[in-house]
XYZ file of C-alpha atoms in Angstrom:
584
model
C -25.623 21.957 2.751
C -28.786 20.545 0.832
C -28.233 17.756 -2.108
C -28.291 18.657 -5.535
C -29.138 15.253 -6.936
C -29.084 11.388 -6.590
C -25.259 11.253 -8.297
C -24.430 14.614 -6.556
C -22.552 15.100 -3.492
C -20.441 17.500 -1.252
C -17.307 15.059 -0.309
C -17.007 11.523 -2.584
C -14.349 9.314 -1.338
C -13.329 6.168 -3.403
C -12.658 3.146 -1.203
C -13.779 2.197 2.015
C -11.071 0.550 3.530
C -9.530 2.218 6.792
C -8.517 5.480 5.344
C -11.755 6.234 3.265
C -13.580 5.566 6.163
C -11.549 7.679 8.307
C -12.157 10.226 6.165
C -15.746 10.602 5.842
C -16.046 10.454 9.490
C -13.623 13.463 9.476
C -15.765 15.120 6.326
C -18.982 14.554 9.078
C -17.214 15.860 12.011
C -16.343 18.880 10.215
C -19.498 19.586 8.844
C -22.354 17.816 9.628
C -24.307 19.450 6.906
C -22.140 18.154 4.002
C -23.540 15.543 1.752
C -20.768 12.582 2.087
C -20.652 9.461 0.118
C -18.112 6.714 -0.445
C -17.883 5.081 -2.994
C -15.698 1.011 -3.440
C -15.487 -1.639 -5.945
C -16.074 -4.044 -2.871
C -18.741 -3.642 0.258
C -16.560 -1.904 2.704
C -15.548 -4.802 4.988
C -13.943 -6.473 2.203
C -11.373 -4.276 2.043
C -7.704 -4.872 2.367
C -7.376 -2.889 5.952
C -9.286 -6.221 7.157
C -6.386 -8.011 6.216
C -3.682 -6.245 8.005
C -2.451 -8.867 10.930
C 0.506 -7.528 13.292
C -0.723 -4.352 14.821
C -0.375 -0.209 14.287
C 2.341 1.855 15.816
C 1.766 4.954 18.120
C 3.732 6.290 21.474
C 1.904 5.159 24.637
C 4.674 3.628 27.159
C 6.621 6.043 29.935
C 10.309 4.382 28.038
C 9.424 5.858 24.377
C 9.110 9.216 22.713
C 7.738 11.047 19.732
C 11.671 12.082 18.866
C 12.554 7.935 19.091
C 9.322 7.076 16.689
C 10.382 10.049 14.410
C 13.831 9.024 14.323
C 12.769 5.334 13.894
C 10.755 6.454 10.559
C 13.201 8.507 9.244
C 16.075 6.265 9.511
C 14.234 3.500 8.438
C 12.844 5.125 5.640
C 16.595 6.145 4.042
C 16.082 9.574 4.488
C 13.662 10.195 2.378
C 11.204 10.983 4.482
C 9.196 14.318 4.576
C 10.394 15.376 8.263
C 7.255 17.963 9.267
C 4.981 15.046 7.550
C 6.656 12.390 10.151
C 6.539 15.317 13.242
C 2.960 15.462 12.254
C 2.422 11.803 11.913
C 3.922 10.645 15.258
C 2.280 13.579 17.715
C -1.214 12.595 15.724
C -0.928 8.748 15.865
C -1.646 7.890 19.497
C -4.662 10.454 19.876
C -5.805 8.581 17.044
C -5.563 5.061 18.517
C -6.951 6.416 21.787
C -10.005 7.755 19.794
C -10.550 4.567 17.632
C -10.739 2.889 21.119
C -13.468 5.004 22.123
C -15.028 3.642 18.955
C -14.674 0.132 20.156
C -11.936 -0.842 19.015
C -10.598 -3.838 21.258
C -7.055 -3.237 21.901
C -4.802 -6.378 23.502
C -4.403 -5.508 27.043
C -1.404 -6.033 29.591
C -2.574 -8.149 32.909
C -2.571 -4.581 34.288
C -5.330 -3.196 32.031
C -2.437 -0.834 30.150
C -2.472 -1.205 26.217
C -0.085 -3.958 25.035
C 2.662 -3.070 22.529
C 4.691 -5.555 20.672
C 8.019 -4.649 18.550
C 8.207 -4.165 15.063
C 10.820 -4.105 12.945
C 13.267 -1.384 12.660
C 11.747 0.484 15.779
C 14.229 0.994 18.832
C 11.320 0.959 21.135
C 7.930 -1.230 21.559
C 5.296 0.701 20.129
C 3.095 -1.500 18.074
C -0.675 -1.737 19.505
C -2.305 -4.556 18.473
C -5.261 -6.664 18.575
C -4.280 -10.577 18.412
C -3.110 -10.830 14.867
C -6.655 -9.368 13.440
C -5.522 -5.746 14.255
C -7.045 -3.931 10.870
C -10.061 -6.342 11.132
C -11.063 -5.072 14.239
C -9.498 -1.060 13.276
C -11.927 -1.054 10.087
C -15.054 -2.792 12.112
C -15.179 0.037 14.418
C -14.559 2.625 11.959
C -17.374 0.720 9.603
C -19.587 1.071 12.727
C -18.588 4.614 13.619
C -19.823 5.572 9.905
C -23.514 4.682 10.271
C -24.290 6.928 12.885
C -23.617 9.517 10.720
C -26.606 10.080 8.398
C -25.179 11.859 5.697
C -22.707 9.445 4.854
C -23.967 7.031 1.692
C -22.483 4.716 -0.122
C -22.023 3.345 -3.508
C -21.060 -0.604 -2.704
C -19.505 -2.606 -5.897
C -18.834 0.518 -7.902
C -15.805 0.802 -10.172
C -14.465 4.087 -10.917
C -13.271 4.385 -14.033
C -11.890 8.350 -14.073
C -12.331 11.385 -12.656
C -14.490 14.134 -13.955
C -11.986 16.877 -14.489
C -13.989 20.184 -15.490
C -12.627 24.166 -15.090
C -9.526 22.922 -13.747
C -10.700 21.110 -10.939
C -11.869 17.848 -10.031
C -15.849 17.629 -9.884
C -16.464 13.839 -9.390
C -15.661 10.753 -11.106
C -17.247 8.575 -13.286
C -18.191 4.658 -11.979
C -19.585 1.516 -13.193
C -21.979 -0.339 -11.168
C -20.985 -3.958 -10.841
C -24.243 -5.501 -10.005
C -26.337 -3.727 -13.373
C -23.132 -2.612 -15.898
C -24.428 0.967 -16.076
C -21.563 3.759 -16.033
C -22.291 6.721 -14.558
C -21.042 10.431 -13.476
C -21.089 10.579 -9.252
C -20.481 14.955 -9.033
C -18.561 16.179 -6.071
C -17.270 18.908 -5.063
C -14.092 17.634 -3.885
C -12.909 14.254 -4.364
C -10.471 12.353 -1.399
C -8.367 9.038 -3.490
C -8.486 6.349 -1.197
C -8.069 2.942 -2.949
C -5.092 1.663 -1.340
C -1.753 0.029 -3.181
C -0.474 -1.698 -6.789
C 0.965 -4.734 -5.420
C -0.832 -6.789 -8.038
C 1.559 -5.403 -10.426
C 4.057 -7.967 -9.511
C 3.123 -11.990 -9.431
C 3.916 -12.587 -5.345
C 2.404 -10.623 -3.391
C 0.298 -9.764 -0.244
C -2.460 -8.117 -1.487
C -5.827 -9.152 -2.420
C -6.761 -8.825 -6.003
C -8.597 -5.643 -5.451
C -5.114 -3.967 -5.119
C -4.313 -3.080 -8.951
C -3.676 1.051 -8.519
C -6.846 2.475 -9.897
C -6.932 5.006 -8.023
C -2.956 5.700 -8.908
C -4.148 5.004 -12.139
C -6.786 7.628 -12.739
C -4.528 10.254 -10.942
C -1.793 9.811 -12.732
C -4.206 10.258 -16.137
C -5.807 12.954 -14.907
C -2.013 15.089 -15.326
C -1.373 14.549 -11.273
C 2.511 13.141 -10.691
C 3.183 9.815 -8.976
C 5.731 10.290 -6.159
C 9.015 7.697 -5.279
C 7.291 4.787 -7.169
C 10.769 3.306 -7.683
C 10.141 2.000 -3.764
C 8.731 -1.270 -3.729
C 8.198 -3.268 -0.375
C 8.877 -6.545 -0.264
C 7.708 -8.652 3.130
C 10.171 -10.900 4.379
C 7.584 -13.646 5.137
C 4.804 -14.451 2.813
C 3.619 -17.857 1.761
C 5.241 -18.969 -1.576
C 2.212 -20.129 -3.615
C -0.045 -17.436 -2.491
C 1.626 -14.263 -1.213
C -0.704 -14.658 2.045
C 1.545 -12.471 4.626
C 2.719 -14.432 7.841
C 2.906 -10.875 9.765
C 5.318 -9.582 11.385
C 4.099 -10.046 14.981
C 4.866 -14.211 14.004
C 9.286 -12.544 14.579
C 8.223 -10.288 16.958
C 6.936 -12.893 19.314
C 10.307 -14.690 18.657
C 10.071 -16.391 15.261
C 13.279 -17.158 13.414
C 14.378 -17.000 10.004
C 16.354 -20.708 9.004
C 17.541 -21.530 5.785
C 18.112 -24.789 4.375
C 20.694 -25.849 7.227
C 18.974 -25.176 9.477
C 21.123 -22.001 10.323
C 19.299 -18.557 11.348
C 21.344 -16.799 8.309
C 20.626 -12.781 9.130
C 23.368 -13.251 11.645
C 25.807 -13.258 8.571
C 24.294 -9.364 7.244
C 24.377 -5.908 7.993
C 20.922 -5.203 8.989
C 22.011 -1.530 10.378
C 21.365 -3.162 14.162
C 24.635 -1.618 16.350
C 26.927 -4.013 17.754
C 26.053 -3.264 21.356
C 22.572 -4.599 20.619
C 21.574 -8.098 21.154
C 21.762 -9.488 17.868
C 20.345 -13.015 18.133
C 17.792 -11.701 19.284
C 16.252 -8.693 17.097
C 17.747 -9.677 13.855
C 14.476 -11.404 12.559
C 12.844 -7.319 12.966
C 15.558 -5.758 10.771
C 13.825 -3.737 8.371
C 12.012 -5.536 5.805
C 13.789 -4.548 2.733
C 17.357 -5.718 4.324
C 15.472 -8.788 5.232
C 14.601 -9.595 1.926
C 17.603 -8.857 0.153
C 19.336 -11.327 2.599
C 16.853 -14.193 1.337
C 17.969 -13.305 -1.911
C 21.853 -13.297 -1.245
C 20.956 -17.087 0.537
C 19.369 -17.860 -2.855
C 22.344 -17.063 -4.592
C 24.830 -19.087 -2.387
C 22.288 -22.354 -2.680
C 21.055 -22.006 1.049
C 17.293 -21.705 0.291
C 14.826 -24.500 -0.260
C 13.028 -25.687 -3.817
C 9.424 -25.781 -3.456
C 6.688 -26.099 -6.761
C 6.082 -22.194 -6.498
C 9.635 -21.128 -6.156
C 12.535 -20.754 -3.611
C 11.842 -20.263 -0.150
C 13.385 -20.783 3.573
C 11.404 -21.759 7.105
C 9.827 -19.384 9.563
C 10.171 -21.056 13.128
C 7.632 -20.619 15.771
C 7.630 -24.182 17.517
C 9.377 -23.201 20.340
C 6.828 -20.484 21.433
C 4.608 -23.273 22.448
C 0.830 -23.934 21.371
C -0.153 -21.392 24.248
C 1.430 -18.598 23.089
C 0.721 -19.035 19.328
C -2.931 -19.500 19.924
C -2.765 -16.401 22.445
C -0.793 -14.001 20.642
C -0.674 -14.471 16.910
C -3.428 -17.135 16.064
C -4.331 -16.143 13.111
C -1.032 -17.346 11.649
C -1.577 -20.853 12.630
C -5.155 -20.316 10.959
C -3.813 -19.204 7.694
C -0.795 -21.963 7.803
C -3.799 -24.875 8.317
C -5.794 -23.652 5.686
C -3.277 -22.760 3.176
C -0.277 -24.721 3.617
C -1.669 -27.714 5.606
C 0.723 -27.848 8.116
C 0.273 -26.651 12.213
C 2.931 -24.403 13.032
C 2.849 -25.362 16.630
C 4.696 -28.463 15.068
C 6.099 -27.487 11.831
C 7.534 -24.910 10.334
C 6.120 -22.124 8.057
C 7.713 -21.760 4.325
C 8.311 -18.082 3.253
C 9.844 -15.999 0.942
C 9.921 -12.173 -0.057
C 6.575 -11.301 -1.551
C 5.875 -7.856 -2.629
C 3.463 -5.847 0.246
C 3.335 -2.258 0.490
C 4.651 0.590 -1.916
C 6.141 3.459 -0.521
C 5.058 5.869 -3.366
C 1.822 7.330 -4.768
C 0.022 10.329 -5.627
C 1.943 13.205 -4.813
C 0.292 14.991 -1.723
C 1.075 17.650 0.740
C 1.083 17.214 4.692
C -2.759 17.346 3.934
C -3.810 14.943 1.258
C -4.040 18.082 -1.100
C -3.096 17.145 -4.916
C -1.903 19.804 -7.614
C -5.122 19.226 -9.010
C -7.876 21.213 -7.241
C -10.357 19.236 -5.618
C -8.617 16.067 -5.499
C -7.393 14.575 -2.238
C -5.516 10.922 -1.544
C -4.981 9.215 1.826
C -3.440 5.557 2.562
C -1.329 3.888 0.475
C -2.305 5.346 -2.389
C -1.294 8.451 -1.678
C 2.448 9.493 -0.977
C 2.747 12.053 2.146
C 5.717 10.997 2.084
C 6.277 9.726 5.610
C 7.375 5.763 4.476
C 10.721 7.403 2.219
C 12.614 4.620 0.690
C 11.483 1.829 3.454
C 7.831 2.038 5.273
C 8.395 0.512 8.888
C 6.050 -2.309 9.740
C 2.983 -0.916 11.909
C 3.499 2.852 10.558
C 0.835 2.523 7.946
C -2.442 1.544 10.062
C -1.689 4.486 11.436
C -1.040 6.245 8.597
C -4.313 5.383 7.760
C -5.874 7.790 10.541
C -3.830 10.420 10.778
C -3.776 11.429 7.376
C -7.604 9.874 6.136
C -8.327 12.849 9.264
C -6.381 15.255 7.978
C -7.289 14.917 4.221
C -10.947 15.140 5.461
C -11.032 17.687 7.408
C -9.314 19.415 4.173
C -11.266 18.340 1.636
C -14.562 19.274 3.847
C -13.496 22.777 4.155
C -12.499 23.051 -0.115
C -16.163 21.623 -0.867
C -17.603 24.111 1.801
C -16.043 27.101 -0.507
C -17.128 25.766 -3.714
C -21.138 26.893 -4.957
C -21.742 24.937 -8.064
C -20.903 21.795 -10.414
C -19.715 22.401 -14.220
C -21.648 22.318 -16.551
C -19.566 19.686 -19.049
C -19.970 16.705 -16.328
C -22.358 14.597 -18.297
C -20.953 15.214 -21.587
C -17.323 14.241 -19.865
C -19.208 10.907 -18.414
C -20.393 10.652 -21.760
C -16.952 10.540 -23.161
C -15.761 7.991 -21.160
C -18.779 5.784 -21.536
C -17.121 5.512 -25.640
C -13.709 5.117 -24.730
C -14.916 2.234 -22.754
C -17.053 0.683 -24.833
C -14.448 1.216 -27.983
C -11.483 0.255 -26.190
C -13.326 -3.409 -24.712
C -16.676 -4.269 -26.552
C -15.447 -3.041 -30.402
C -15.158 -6.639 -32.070
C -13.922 -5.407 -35.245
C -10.399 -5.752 -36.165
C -8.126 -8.458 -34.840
C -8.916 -9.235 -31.259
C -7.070 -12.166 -29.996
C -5.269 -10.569 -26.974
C -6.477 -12.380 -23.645
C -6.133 -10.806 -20.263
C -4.809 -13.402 -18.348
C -1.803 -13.730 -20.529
C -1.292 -10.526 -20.850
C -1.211 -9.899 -16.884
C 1.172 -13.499 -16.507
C 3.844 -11.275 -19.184
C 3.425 -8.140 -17.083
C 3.662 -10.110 -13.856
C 7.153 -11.693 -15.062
C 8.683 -9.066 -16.651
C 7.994 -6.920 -13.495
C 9.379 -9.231 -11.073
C 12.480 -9.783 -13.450
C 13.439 -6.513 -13.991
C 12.022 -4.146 -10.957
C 12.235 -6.996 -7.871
C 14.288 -6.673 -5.092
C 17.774 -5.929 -7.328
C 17.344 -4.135 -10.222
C 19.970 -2.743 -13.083
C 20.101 -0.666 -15.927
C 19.654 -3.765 -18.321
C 17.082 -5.081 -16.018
C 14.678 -1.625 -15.927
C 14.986 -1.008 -19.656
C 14.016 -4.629 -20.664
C 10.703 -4.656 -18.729
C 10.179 -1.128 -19.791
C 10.309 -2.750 -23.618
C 8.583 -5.283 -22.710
C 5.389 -3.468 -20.998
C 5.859 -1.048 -24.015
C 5.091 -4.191 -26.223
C 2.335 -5.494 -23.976
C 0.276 -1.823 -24.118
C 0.063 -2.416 -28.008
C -1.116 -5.905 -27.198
C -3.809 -4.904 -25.193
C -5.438 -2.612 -27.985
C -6.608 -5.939 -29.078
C -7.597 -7.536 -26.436
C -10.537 -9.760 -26.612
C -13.486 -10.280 -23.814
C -15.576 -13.336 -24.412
C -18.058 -12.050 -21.526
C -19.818 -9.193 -23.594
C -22.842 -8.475 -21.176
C -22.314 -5.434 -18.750
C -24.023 -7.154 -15.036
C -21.143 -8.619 -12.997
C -18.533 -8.692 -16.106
C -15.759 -9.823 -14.250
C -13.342 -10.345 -17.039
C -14.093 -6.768 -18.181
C -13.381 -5.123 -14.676
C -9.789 -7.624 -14.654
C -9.409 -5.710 -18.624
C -9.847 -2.968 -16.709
C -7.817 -3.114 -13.789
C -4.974 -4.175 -16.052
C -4.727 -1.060 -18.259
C -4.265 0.846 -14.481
C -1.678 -1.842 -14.040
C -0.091 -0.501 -16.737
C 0.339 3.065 -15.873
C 1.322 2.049 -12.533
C 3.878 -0.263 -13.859
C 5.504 2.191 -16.333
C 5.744 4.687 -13.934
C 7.759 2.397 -11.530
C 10.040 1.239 -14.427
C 11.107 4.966 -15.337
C 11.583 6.195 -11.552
C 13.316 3.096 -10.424
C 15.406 4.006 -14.012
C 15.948 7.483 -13.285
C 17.456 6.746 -10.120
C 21.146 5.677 -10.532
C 21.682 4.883 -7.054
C 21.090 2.087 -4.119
C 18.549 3.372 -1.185
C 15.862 1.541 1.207
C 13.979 -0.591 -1.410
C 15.194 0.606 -3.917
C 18.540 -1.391 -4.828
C 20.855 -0.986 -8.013
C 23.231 -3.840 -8.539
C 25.147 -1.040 -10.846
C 24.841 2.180 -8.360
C 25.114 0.106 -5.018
C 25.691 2.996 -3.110
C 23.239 6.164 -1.255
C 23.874 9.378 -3.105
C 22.516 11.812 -0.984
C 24.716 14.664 -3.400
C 22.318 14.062 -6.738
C 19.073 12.013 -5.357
C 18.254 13.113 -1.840
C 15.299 14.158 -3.482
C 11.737 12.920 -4.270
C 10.982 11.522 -8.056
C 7.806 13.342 -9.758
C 6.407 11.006 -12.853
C 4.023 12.552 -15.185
C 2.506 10.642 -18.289
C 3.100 11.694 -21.261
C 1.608 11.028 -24.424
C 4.251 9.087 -25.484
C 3.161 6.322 -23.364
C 6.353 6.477 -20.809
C 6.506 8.375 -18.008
C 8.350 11.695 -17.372
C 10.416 12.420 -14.329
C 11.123 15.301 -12.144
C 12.454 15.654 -8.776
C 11.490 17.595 -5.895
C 13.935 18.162 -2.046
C 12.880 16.035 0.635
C 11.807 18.416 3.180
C 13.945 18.158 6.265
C 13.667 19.635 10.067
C 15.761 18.464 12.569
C 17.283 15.189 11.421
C 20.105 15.589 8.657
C 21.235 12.631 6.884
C 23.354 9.753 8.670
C 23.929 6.627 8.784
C 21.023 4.081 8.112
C 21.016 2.031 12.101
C 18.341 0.033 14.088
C 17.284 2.452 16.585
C 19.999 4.896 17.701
């Protein structure tokens, strides 16, 4: 199909981290003739897929099954999970991984030449390929490689979307600022695939890097499209305590344990859903991660963690795995423990608490990536399937990543194919948004006094106070009042940096107002939902009501500035709801 312009393209996806690029290798497979461009605030190896350590799960061994991984996700995910979107995920995940190894992908190897697998929390069964500890590294290299053969495929490095171009119903584009010069401007598509991963800079500790505020969420969720199950906030058992920087999960899965103050491996004193006849001692450290975390936080309460200057935390013990094995294995983490905590695990051990990592909900999308909003299409985090439910297992989303980046793709490929023409309101939309930028962060009349780094500290607090790992009714409604008062805050907000090239402290004004949105609409779902599942746990409903809330929560915006919920059925196949267990 021939171009139409030098803004004006077939397929635009926003971000390149593993499931944009997935994607437009999908959009080029499809139809080689499509103009494709991506489009990311940061060059494409910069993005947060390069950080993911521990490994990505698909069936490859004789002793495991598609029905065991299925099972695995669904019962680790609280039942929430879309069953024919997990069927779908699990048959598509290893001819995925077989195919990014044909890209070059260097998968860790058994002596026999057969992939390794590792286990992963919550999974019955080894299943977790992985590459050292550097397994998205090396996932988005060879996907970042696979891309430039492909000469349709351009990109748009350090842009910033701002919105999407909504025009006749449908989404045409979006509208981006150029980092490097400060000049906004409409990009026209003719479909649009979301792929700008997770919020976890919503909350103060996390894992993610500081790209990770929910634009893309953010600009959805304006444009009229619902965010699904935001209430379901992951919190990693093992991050650093000053910096969030995740120890992964491969550290316990190579035989790390989980001490508190004592000394004592505490998770032998909680229900992690393992069954008696399994061997405790040794798979309690891969519980799932949300039961993991809400044991550090009932060893907080009884005194049995340790005081550090950023906060409560317990050890992470890996000495007795021996200098080979760390440096074979997972040595990355001794990497990231020398530079940022000074200490060699081989000899010490790690400090870690909960940080926030991964959240379960997003823009609402069908088994496809398809939106309610024509044209638009999400993948990855940002995007809710929903195959992760209440609780994603660890190594399901690198995967996650391929199987639906292909599938939205291929999709959004064949909607541009149909369509024959742009609107003709794009530029005067692009137009719009230019003003609403410029009045909402360079108008210096009034009172400005409102900076953004103390407006983000408030948010961060008030977040992690009221919507952390417990929440209550009290809890939810005070950090909804409190972000209330924070939006009329930022109306005056105040940049000292005024110029447009590289205005850092104008994209952080930005990101924040996504932040925002993001954040209200996890405050009024976790609200909403007066009951105790996965992540999501209510001191004051402390128990699963599968009766009134087996059921997905829709939240719109509304003009009124909060959000507005709804509720869809989980979809369900073959597996009715039981009993939350490790493995079966």
């Amino acid at each position: 199909m021939a171009r139409y312009g030098p803004n004006e393209h077939d397929v635009l996806i926003v971000g390149g981290g593993g499931a944009g690029l997935r994607a437009a290798i999908a959009v080029a497979e499809t139809n080689p003739k499509l103009s494709i461009a991506v489009v990311s605030k940061v060059y494409p190896m910069r993005s947060h897929t390069v950080s993911a350590e521990g490994g990505a799960a698909a069936v490859i061994k004789p002793d495991d099954s598609l029905d065991d991984h299925a099972y695995d996700t669904i019962s680790g995910g609280d039942w929430l999970c879309d069953q024919d979107a997990v069927e779908a995920f699990v048959k598509e995940a290893p001819e995925e991984m077989i195919r990014l190894e044909h890209w070059g992908c260097p998968w860790s190897r058994e002596e026999n030449g057969s992939i390794a697998v590792r286990p992963f929390g919550g999974m019955k069964n080894k299943r977790t390929w992985f590459a050292a500890d550097k397994t998205g590294f090396h996932m988005l290299h060879s996907m970042f490689q696979t891309t430039l053969k492909y000469d349709p495929i351009d990109r748009y490095d350090e842009y910033f979307v701002t919105s999407l171009l909504v025009d006749d119903g449908r989404c045409q584009g979006v509208v981006a600022l150029e980092l490097a010069t400060g000049k906004i401007e409409p990009i026209a598509a003719k479909s649009v695939i979301l792929c700008t991963g997770g919020c976890g800079k919503v909350f103060p500790f996390t894992t993610n890097a500081n790209i990770k505020t929910g634009d893309g969420m953010a600009i959805a969720y304006r444009a009229g499209v619902p965010l699904k199950d935001m209430e379901f906030v992951q919190y990693h058992p093992t991050g650093l305590p000053f910096t969030g920087i995740l120890i992964t999960e491969a550290a316990r899965a190579e035989g790390g344990r989980l001490l508190n103050k004592d000394g004592y491996r505490y998770l032998q004193d909680y229900d992690l859903g393992i069954p008696e006849d399994k061997p405790v001692l040794r798979s309690m450290e891969l519980g799932p991660r949300d039961r993991l975390s809400q044991a550090f936080e009932k060893e907080k309460e009884k005194g049995r963690t340790l005081n550090g200057p950023y906060g409560e935390f317990v050890h992470l013990d890996i000495r007795h795995l021996g200098k080979e094995v760390i440096d074979e294995k997972i040595p990355f983490v001794r990497e990231l423990c020398r530079k940022y905590e000074n200490i060699d695990p081989v000899h010490e051990m790690i400090p870690v608490r909960p940080v926030v990592h991964y959240i379960m909900g997003g823009i609402h999308t069908d088994i496809n990536g398809e939106t309610l909003l024509d044209g638009l299409f999400a993948a990855g985090e940002t995007a809710c399937v929903s195959i992760n439910g209440a609780n994603r297992l660890g190594s399901n989303s690198l995967t996650e990543l391929l199987v639906f980046g292909a599938r939205a793709g291929r999709v959004a490929a064949e909607y541009a194919s149909s369509q024959t023409s742009f609107g003709s309101r794009l530029e005067a939309l692009a137009t719009d948004e230019k003003k609403r930028i410029e009045k909402t962060f360079f108008n210096s009349s009034g009172n400005r006094s409102e900076r953004v780094a103390d407006l983000r500290k408030e948010m961060h607090n008030a977040m992690e106070q009221g919507a952390g790992i417990y929440r209550t009714e009290t809890s939810l409604k005070s950090s909804g009042e409190i972000l209330g008062e924070l939006r009329e805050r930022f109306k005056k907000i105040s940049l000292e940096d005024k110029s447009y090239t590289f205005n850092t402290q104008f994209v952080s004004a930005m990101e924040l107002s996504y932040m925002f949105d993001v954040a209200e609409s996890i405050i009024e779902s976790a609200l909403q939902r007066t009951e105790s599942r996965g992540s999501h746990q209510r001191t004051d409903f402390p128990e699963r009501d599968d009766q009134n809330f087996l059921k997905h929560s829709l939240s719109y915006k509304t003009e009124q500035g909060s959000a507005r919920v709804e509720y869809q059925p989980v979809t369900i196949t073959r597996w009715p709801p039981g009993e939350r267990k490790y493995g079966r």
